[in-house]
PDB file of C-alpha atoms in Angstrom:
ATOM      1  CA  PHE A   1     167.389 126.760  26.882  1.00  0.00           C
ATOM      2  CA  THR A   2     166.508 123.895  29.172  1.00  0.00           C
ATOM      3  CA  GLU A   3     167.732 125.493  32.233  1.00  0.00           C
ATOM      4  CA  VAL A   4     166.423 128.261  31.541  1.00  0.00           C
ATOM      5  CA  ALA A   5     163.337 126.628  31.599  1.00  0.00           C
ATOM      6  CA  LYS A   6     163.490 124.758  34.293  1.00  0.00           C
ATOM      7  CA  GLU A   7     164.864 127.964  36.209  1.00  0.00           C
ATOM      8  CA  SER A   8     161.571 129.997  35.161  1.00  0.00           C
ATOM      9  CA  SER A   9     159.343 126.437  35.707  1.00  0.00           C
ATOM     10  CA  GLY A  10     160.225 126.163  38.991  1.00  0.00           C
ATOM     11  CA  LEU A  11     160.462 130.464  39.522  1.00  0.00           C
ATOM     12  CA  VAL A  12     156.525 129.816  39.582  1.00  0.00           C
ATOM     13  CA  LEU A  13     155.401 127.143  40.765  1.00  0.00           C
ATOM     14  CA  THR A  14     157.237 128.159  43.497  1.00  0.00           C
ATOM     15  CA  ASN A  15     155.473 131.118  43.946  1.00  0.00           C
ATOM     16  CA  ASN A  16     152.456 130.436  42.318  1.00  0.00           C
ATOM     17  CA  SER A  17     152.611 134.284  40.951  1.00  0.00           C
ATOM     18  CA  PHE A  18     153.521 135.358  36.940  1.00  0.00           C
ATOM     19  CA  GLY A  19     154.351 138.380  38.461  1.00  0.00           C
ATOM     20  CA  VAL A  20     157.123 137.134  39.868  1.00  0.00           C
ATOM     21  CA  ILE A  21     158.879 137.372  36.757  1.00  0.00           C
ATOM     22  CA  VAL A  22     157.469 140.841  35.454  1.00  0.00           C
ATOM     23  CA  PHE A  23     159.349 141.779  39.119  1.00  0.00           C
ATOM     24  CA  ALA A  24     162.312 139.951  38.108  1.00  0.00           C
ATOM     25  CA  VAL A  25     162.714 141.475  34.654  1.00  0.00           C
ATOM     26  CA  SER A  26     161.874 145.649  35.647  1.00  0.00           C
ATOM     27  CA  GLU A  27     164.924 144.925  38.596  1.00  0.00           C
ATOM     28  CA  GLY A  28     167.659 143.216  36.177  1.00  0.00           C
ATOM     29  CA  ARG A  29     166.769 146.424  34.014  1.00  0.00           C
ATOM     30  CA  ARG A  30     167.235 148.428  36.967  1.00  0.00           C
ATOM     31  CA  ILE A  31     170.510 146.801  37.690  1.00  0.00           C
ATOM     32  CA  VAL A  32     171.745 147.076  34.311  1.00  0.00           C
ATOM     33  CA  GLU A  33     170.556 150.928  34.255  1.00  0.00           C
ATOM     34  CA  ASN A  34     172.019 151.590  37.854  1.00  0.00           C
ATOM     35  CA  ILE A  35     175.726 149.968  37.052  1.00  0.00           C
ATOM     36  CA  ARG A  36     175.706 151.936  33.613  1.00  0.00           C
ATOM     37  CA  LYS A  37     175.108 155.193  35.539  1.00  0.00           C
ATOM     38  CA  THR A  38     177.889 154.445  38.183  1.00  0.00           C
ATOM     39  CA  ILE A  39     180.360 153.367  34.915  1.00  0.00           C
ATOM     40  CA  ALA A  40     179.653 156.894  33.349  1.00  0.00           C
ATOM     41  CA  TYR A  41     179.668 159.039  36.286  1.00  0.00           C
ATOM     42  CA  LEU A  42     183.386 157.280  37.203  1.00  0.00           C
ATOM     43  CA  LEU A  43     184.859 157.809  33.942  1.00  0.00           C
ATOM     44  CA  SER A  44     183.806 160.828  32.661  1.00  0.00           C
ATOM     45  CA  THR A  45     185.032 162.704  36.139  1.00  0.00           C
ATOM     46  CA  SER A  46     187.902 160.424  36.569  1.00  0.00           C
ATOM     47  CA  LEU A  47     189.185 160.922  32.574  1.00  0.00           C
ATOM     48  CA  SER A  48     188.069 164.869  32.445  1.00  0.00           C
ATOM     49  CA  GLU A  49     191.423 164.943  35.346  1.00  0.00           C
ATOM     50  CA  VAL A  50     193.468 163.099  33.239  1.00  0.00           C
ATOM     51  CA  VAL A  51     192.357 165.283  30.304  1.00  0.00           C
ATOM     52  CA  VAL A  52     192.976 169.016  32.075  1.00  0.00           C
ATOM     53  CA  ILE A  53     196.414 167.437  33.812  1.00  0.00           C
ATOM     54  CA  MET A  54     197.666 165.935  30.258  1.00  0.00           C
ATOM     55  CA  CYS A  55     196.427 170.047  28.886  1.00  0.00           C
ATOM     56  CA  ALA A  56     198.651 171.509  30.945  1.00  0.00           C
ATOM     57  CA  ILE A  57     201.991 169.499  30.886  1.00  0.00           C
ATOM     58  CA  LEU A  58     201.593 170.049  27.287  1.00  0.00           C
ATOM     59  CA  LEU A  59     201.023 173.866  27.880  1.00  0.00           C
ATOM     60  CA  ALA A  60     203.903 174.799  30.275  1.00  0.00           C
ATOM     61  CA  LEU A  61     201.120 175.241  32.877  1.00  0.00           C
ATOM     62  CA  PRO A  62     201.012 174.378  36.935  1.00  0.00           C
ATOM     63  CA  ILE A  63     199.885 171.115  38.011  1.00  0.00           C
ATOM     64  CA  PRO A  64     195.839 171.805  38.617  1.00  0.00           C
ATOM     65  CA  PHE A  65     195.769 169.088  41.214  1.00  0.00           C
ATOM     66  CA  LEU A  66     197.442 168.242  44.072  1.00  0.00           C
ATOM     67  CA  PRO A  67     197.078 164.428  44.563  1.00  0.00           C
ATOM     68  CA  THR A  68     195.057 164.962  48.063  1.00  0.00           C
ATOM     69  CA  HIS A  69     193.134 167.319  46.374  1.00  0.00           C
ATOM     70  CA  ILE A  70     192.161 163.880  43.501  1.00  0.00           C
ATOM     71  CA  LEU A  71     192.239 161.636  46.299  1.00  0.00           C
ATOM     72  CA  TRP A  72     189.436 163.994  48.389  1.00  0.00           C
ATOM     73  CA  ALA A  73     187.377 164.547  45.687  1.00  0.00           C
ATOM     74  CA  ASN A  74     187.698 160.825  44.255  1.00  0.00           C
ATOM     75  CA  LEU A  75     186.822 159.405  47.749  1.00  0.00           C
ATOM     76  CA  VAL A  76     184.662 161.982  49.553  1.00  0.00           C
ATOM     77  CA  GLU A  77     182.948 164.189  47.079  1.00  0.00           C
ATOM     78  CA  GLU A  78     182.087 161.205  44.374  1.00  0.00           C
ATOM     79  CA  GLY A  79     182.552 158.512  47.133  1.00  0.00           C
ATOM     80  CA  LEU A  80     178.769 158.722  48.226  1.00  0.00           C
ATOM     81  CA  MET A  81     177.058 159.895  45.176  1.00  0.00           C
ATOM     82  CA  ASN A  82     178.148 156.956  43.365  1.00  0.00           C
ATOM     83  CA  PHE A  83     176.881 154.901  45.620  1.00  0.00           C
ATOM     84  CA  ALA A  84     173.735 156.736  46.080  1.00  0.00           C
ATOM     85  CA  TYR A  85     172.833 155.212  42.165  1.00  0.00           C
ATOM     86  CA  ILE A  86     172.053 151.962  43.782  1.00  0.00           C
ATOM     87  CA  PHE A  87     168.727 153.069  45.426  1.00  0.00           C
ATOM     88  CA  ASP A  88     167.347 154.410  42.193  1.00  0.00           C
ATOM     89  CA  PRO A  89     163.770 153.004  40.773  1.00  0.00           C
ATOM     90  CA  LEU A  90     163.883 152.396  36.880  1.00  0.00           C
ATOM     91  CA  GLN A  91     162.329 154.904  35.297  1.00  0.00           C
ATOM     92  CA  LYS A  92     158.812 154.513  33.309  1.00  0.00           C
ATOM     93  CA  ASN A  93     159.686 154.980  29.923  1.00  0.00           C
ATOM     94  CA  LYS A  94     162.661 151.978  30.266  1.00  0.00           C
ATOM     95  CA  SER A  95     159.756 149.596  30.188  1.00  0.00           C
ATOM     96  CA  GLN A  96     159.319 150.509  26.493  1.00  0.00           C
ATOM     97  CA  HIS A  97     162.670 150.447  25.692  1.00  0.00           C
ATOM     98  CA  SER A  98     163.178 146.848  23.766  1.00  0.00           C
ATOM     99  CA  THR A  99     164.994 143.491  25.702  1.00  0.00           C
ATOM    100  CA  LYS A 100     168.165 143.397  23.612  1.00  0.00           C
ATOM    101  CA  THR A 101     169.141 147.516  25.027  1.00  0.00           C
ATOM    102  CA  TYR A 102     169.739 145.181  28.116  1.00  0.00           C
ATOM    103  CA  LYS A 103     171.980 142.085  26.873  1.00  0.00           C
ATOM    104  CA  LYS A 104     174.921 143.972  27.568  1.00  0.00           C
ATOM    105  CA  ILE A 105     176.157 146.208  30.041  1.00  0.00           C
ATOM    106  CA  ILE A 106     178.328 148.499  28.102  1.00  0.00           C
ATOM    107  CA  THR A 107     177.006 149.654  24.844  1.00  0.00           C
ATOM    108  CA  LYS A 108     178.377 152.913  22.200  1.00  0.00           C
ATOM    109  CA  LYS A 109     175.674 154.966  23.848  1.00  0.00           C
ATOM    110  CA  LEU A 110     177.108 154.894  26.709  1.00  0.00           C
ATOM    111  CA  LEU A 111     180.763 154.791  25.751  1.00  0.00           C
ATOM    112  CA  LEU A 112     179.935 157.793  23.498  1.00  0.00           C
ATOM    113  CA  THR A 113     178.237 159.626  26.293  1.00  0.00           C
ATOM    114  CA  THR A 114     180.718 159.005  28.425  1.00  0.00           C
ATOM    115  CA  PHE A 115     183.784 159.984  26.952  1.00  0.00           C
ATOM    116  CA  THR A 116     182.442 163.002  25.366  1.00  0.00           C
ATOM    117  CA  ILE A 117     181.853 164.322  28.588  1.00  0.00           C
ATOM    118  CA  ALA A 118     184.840 163.485  29.867  1.00  0.00           C
ATOM    119  CA  VAL A 119     186.920 165.498  27.476  1.00  0.00           C
ATOM    120  CA  ILE A 120     184.114 168.414  27.341  1.00  0.00           C
ATOM    121  CA  ASN A 121     184.463 168.643  30.801  1.00  0.00           C
ATOM    122  CA  GLY A 122     188.289 168.588  30.842  1.00  0.00           C
ATOM    123  CA  LEU A 123     188.567 171.274  28.748  1.00  0.00           C
ATOM    124  CA  MET A 124     186.434 173.576  30.047  1.00  0.00           C
ATOM    125  CA  PHE A 125     188.428 173.098  33.226  1.00  0.00           C
ATOM    126  CA  LEU A 126     191.500 173.913  30.989  1.00  0.00           C
ATOM    127  CA  LEU A 127     189.117 176.862  30.249  1.00  0.00           C
ATOM    128  CA  VAL A 128     188.777 177.635  33.142  1.00  0.00           C
ATOM    129  CA  PHE A 129     192.253 176.774  34.879  1.00  0.00           C
ATOM    130  CA  TYR A 130     193.699 179.024  31.897  1.00  0.00           C
ATOM    131  CA  TRP A 131     191.965 182.291  32.671  1.00  0.00           C
ATOM    132  CA  LEU A 132     192.145 182.105  36.688  1.00  0.00           C
ATOM    133  CA  ASN A 133     196.042 181.568  36.065  1.00  0.00           C
ATOM    134  CA  GLN A 134     195.803 184.720  33.810  1.00  0.00           C
ATOM    135  CA  GLY A 135     195.003 186.675  37.090  1.00  0.00           C
ATOM    136  CA  ASP A 136     196.571 187.688  40.379  1.00  0.00           C
ATOM    137  CA  PHE A 137     196.072 184.164  42.146  1.00  0.00           C
ATOM    138  CA  SER A 138     199.225 182.439  43.711  1.00  0.00           C
ATOM    139  CA  GLU A 139     199.785 178.967  42.703  1.00  0.00           C
ATOM    140  CA  GLU A 140     198.367 177.799  46.235  1.00  0.00           C
ATOM    141  CA  LYS A 141     195.266 179.873  46.039  1.00  0.00           C
ATOM    142  CA  LEU A 142     194.744 178.810  41.860  1.00  0.00           C
ATOM    143  CA  ARG A 143     195.317 174.373  42.809  1.00  0.00           C
ATOM    144  CA  SER A 144     192.764 175.570  45.652  1.00  0.00           C
ATOM    145  CA  MET A 145     190.158 177.290  43.295  1.00  0.00           C
ATOM    146  CA  MET A 146     190.816 174.185  40.761  1.00  0.00           C
ATOM    147  CA  PHE A 147     189.857 171.769  44.292  1.00  0.00           C
ATOM    148  CA  ALA A 148     186.644 173.471  44.999  1.00  0.00           C
ATOM    149  CA  ILE A 149     185.497 173.931  41.482  1.00  0.00           C
ATOM    150  CA  LEU A 150     186.756 169.861  41.142  1.00  0.00           C
ATOM    151  CA  SER A 151     184.568 168.982  44.199  1.00  0.00           C
ATOM    152  CA  VAL A 152     181.808 171.008  43.204  1.00  0.00           C
ATOM    153  CA  ASP A 153     182.127 170.002  39.590  1.00  0.00           C
ATOM    154  CA  SER A 154     181.313 165.758  41.047  1.00  0.00           C
ATOM    155  CA  ILE A 155     177.927 166.189  43.005  1.00  0.00           C
ATOM    156  CA  PHE A 156     176.615 168.162  40.543  1.00  0.00           C
ATOM    157  CA  THR A 157     177.530 165.485  37.586  1.00  0.00           C
ATOM    158  CA  ALA A 158     176.068 162.914  39.703  1.00  0.00           C
ATOM    159  CA  LEU A 159     173.186 164.881  39.843  1.00  0.00           C
ATOM    160  CA  ALA A 160     172.573 164.625  36.194  1.00  0.00           C
ATOM    161  CA  LEU A 161     174.221 161.819  35.654  1.00  0.00           C
ATOM    162  CA  ARG A 162     170.680 159.866  37.358  1.00  0.00           C
ATOM    163  CA  SER A 163     169.397 159.036  33.901  1.00  0.00           C
ATOM    164  CA  LEU A 164     171.332 158.932  30.669  1.00  0.00           C
ATOM    165  CA  ASP A 165     168.909 160.235  28.921  1.00  0.00           C
ATOM    166  CA  THR A 166     165.989 162.039  30.377  1.00  0.00           C
ATOM    167  CA  PRO A 167     166.568 165.186  31.341  1.00  0.00           C
ATOM    168  CA  ILE A 168     167.683 165.994  34.977  1.00  0.00           C
ATOM    169  CA  TYR A 169     163.825 168.059  35.498  1.00  0.00           C
ATOM    170  CA  LYS A 170     161.854 165.269  34.195  1.00  0.00           C
ATOM    171  CA  ILE A 171     163.448 163.033  37.122  1.00  0.00           C
ATOM    172  CA  PRO A 172     161.319 163.207  40.961  1.00  0.00           C
ATOM    173  CA  PHE A 173     163.846 164.813  42.873  1.00  0.00           C
ATOM    174  CA  PHE A 174     162.835 162.912  45.603  1.00  0.00           C
ATOM    175  CA  SER A 175     162.900 159.393  44.056  1.00  0.00           C
ATOM    176  CA  ASN A 176     165.717 158.323  46.090  1.00  0.00           C
ATOM    177  CA  PRO A 177     166.204 159.482  49.010  1.00  0.00           C
ATOM    178  CA  PHE A 178     169.654 157.809  49.621  1.00  0.00           C
ATOM    179  CA  MET A 179     170.624 160.651  46.815  1.00  0.00           C
ATOM    180  CA  LEU A 180     169.478 163.060  48.624  1.00  0.00           C
ATOM    181  CA  PHE A 181     171.785 162.333  51.994  1.00  0.00           C
ATOM    182  CA  SER A 182     174.541 161.353  49.676  1.00  0.00           C
ATOM    183  CA  LEU A 183     174.372 164.854  47.725  1.00  0.00           C
ATOM    184  CA  VAL A 184     173.632 166.907  51.959  1.00  0.00           C
ATOM    185  CA  VAL A 185     176.761 165.029  53.409  1.00  0.00           C
ATOM    186  CA  SER A 186     178.911 165.963  50.252  1.00  0.00           C
ATOM    187  CA  PHE A 187     178.561 169.528  50.090  1.00  0.00           C
ATOM    188  CA  GLY A 188     178.763 169.711  53.849  1.00  0.00           C
ATOM    189  CA  ALA A 189     182.402 167.582  53.492  1.00  0.00           C
ATOM    190  CA  PHE A 190     182.996 170.205  51.047  1.00  0.00           C
ATOM    191  CA  ALA A 191     182.290 172.444  53.332  1.00  0.00           C
ATOM    192  CA  PHE A 192     184.409 171.701  55.566  1.00  0.00           C
ATOM    193  CA  ALA A 193     187.342 171.081  53.786  1.00  0.00           C
ATOM    194  CA  ILE A 194     187.470 174.638  51.992  1.00  0.00           C
ATOM    195  CA  PHE A 195     186.066 176.666  56.090  1.00  0.00           C
ATOM    196  CA  THR A 196     187.998 174.586  58.727  1.00  0.00           C
ATOM    197  CA  PRO A 197     191.437 175.805  59.446  1.00  0.00           C
ATOM    198  CA  PHE A 198     192.912 172.350  59.855  1.00  0.00           C
ATOM    199  CA  MET A 199     191.071 170.771  56.979  1.00  0.00           C
ATOM    200  CA  ARG A 200     192.938 173.659  55.013  1.00  0.00           C
ATOM    201  CA  THR A 201     196.336 172.643  56.547  1.00  0.00           C
ATOM    202  CA  LEU A 202     195.668 169.435  55.857  1.00  0.00           C
ATOM    203  CA  LEU A 203     194.830 169.966  51.929  1.00  0.00           C
ATOM    204  CA  HIS A 204     197.010 172.567  51.015  1.00  0.00           C
ATOM    205  CA  LEU A 205     194.289 175.204  50.185  1.00  0.00           C
ATOM    206  CA  GLU A 206     193.837 179.222  50.229  1.00  0.00           C
ATOM    207  CA  PRO A 207     190.611 180.974  52.483  1.00  0.00           C
ATOM    208  CA  PHE A 208     187.707 181.189  49.753  1.00  0.00           C
ATOM    209  CA  THR A 209     185.506 184.760  49.352  1.00  0.00           C
ATOM    210  CA  VAL A 210     182.164 185.107  48.512  1.00  0.00           C
ATOM    211  CA  ASN A 211     183.672 186.075  44.539  1.00  0.00           C
ATOM    212  CA  ASP A 212     185.617 182.542  44.087  1.00  0.00           C
ATOM    213  CA  LEU A 213     182.334 180.417  45.233  1.00  0.00           C
ATOM    214  CA  LEU A 214     179.964 182.411  42.777  1.00  0.00           C
ATOM    215  CA  ILE A 215     182.897 181.004  40.057  1.00  0.00           C
ATOM    216  CA  VAL A 216     183.547 177.219  42.023  1.00  0.00           C
ATOM    217  CA  PHE A 217     179.219 177.043  41.579  1.00  0.00           C
ATOM    218  CA  ALA A 218     178.959 179.114  38.024  1.00  0.00           C
ATOM    219  CA  PHE A 219     181.314 176.676  36.493  1.00  0.00           C
ATOM    220  CA  GLY A 220     179.393 173.382  38.755  1.00  0.00           C
ATOM    221  CA  PHE A 221     176.057 174.314  37.077  1.00  0.00           C
ATOM    222  CA  VAL A 222     177.300 175.960  33.634  1.00  0.00           C
ATOM    223  CA  ASN A 223     178.692 171.857  33.429  1.00  0.00           C
ATOM    224  CA  LEU A 224     175.211 170.279  34.351  1.00  0.00           C
ATOM    225  CA  VAL A 225     174.107 172.436  31.490  1.00  0.00           C
ATOM    226  CA  VAL A 226     177.150 170.814  29.502  1.00  0.00           C
ATOM    227  CA  VAL A 227     176.268 167.580  30.802  1.00  0.00           C
ATOM    228  CA  GLU A 228     172.364 167.535  29.532  1.00  0.00           C
ATOM    229  CA  VAL A 229     173.132 168.923  26.288  1.00  0.00           C
ATOM    230  CA  VAL A 230     175.083 165.786  25.694  1.00  0.00           C
ATOM    231  CA  LYS A 231     172.484 163.816  27.051  1.00  0.00           C
ATOM    232  CA  PHE A 232     170.241 164.865  24.454  1.00  0.00           C
ATOM    233  CA  PHE A 233     172.476 164.440  21.628  1.00  0.00           C
ATOM    234  CA  SER A 234     173.092 161.222  22.775  1.00  0.00           C
ATOM    235  CA  HIS A 235     169.745 160.309  22.638  1.00  0.00           C
ATOM    236  CA  ARG A 236     168.736 161.882  19.839  1.00  0.00           C
ATOM    237  CA  SER A 237     171.509 158.941  18.487  1.00  0.00           C
ATOM    238  CA  TYR A 238     170.703 156.253  19.815  1.00  0.00           C
ATOM    239  CA  LYS A 239     166.864 156.390  20.160  1.00  0.00           C
ATOM    240  CA  ASP A 240     166.448 153.223  18.090  1.00  0.00           C
ATOM    241  CA  ASP A 241     165.965 151.064  21.163  1.00  0.00           C
ATOM    242  CA  TYR A 242     163.262 152.910  22.150  1.00  0.00           C
ATOM    243  CA  HIS A 243     161.325 152.589  19.108  1.00  0.00           C
ATOM    244  CA  ASP A 244     161.524 148.645  18.983  1.00  0.00           C
ATOM    245  CA  GLY A 245     160.467 148.244  22.036  1.00  0.00           C
ATOM    246  CA  GLN A 246     157.299 150.491  21.690  1.00  0.00           C
ATOM    247  CA  LYS A 247     156.742 148.122  18.259  1.00  0.00           C
ATOM    248  CA  GLN A 248     156.954 145.646  20.555  1.00  0.00           C
ATOM    249  CA  GLN A 249     154.497 146.330  22.794  1.00  0.00           C
ATOM    250  CA  MET A 250     151.958 147.352  19.570  1.00  0.00           C
ATOM    251  CA  LEU A 251     152.386 143.287  18.829  1.00  0.00           C
ATOM    252  CA  ALA A 252     152.122 142.646  21.695  1.00  0.00           C
ATOM    253  CA  LYS A 253     148.907 143.824  22.338  1.00  0.00           C
ATOM    254  CA  SER A 254     147.811 142.920  18.486  1.00  0.00           C
ATOM    255  CA  ALA A 255     148.197 139.040  19.066  1.00  0.00           C
TER     256      ALA A 255
END
């Protein structure tokens, strides 16, 4: 405590303003929130891939993805979207959370949200894969569809996880310009992969029809809704921190 007091006093004296401390606390909370979103995003997307592959093996189905498909999704589609979280501003409602909320990065709420999304998303992958497998698709076409679904799903999930509790429609769309840039680049990379003959050969993809793409984007939209529902129930289960923060603010005002 003595060292903390020394550092705090030095900070105030050097800058001659208590606003520096307020800014530092806000920035610290922003960093913690963005790290949590990054963890939730990377773990949920990766674990969903594990779920669908393991279930496909147990059910004696073809392997849904080639290694190059997973690498493309993880490095290209998820890469910029994941990095864009760094530039997300702190949401206003986070200032009402209690200080204990930020004492550790990995929380029960984070784990609950992450693993629930991963399991549900993985099972959705499996259901779509099983449904497509019942059609007249060749194995190459089947994997091509799953590659497209995996890529688009990564983008939609990144958008949904810009907050672990706030609904996506309440998050200002233009509050993070780099996220918009990443969105455009990620969709551009996806189009480059599926429409360019060279990339289709490299990734072992079959040509896509309009109906194929409608299925792909419909899955992405449904998954976004699923993530929003998981966030809603997860927030209801762990909303005590919000009320604790409100109580602290009321006590501070009355003191």
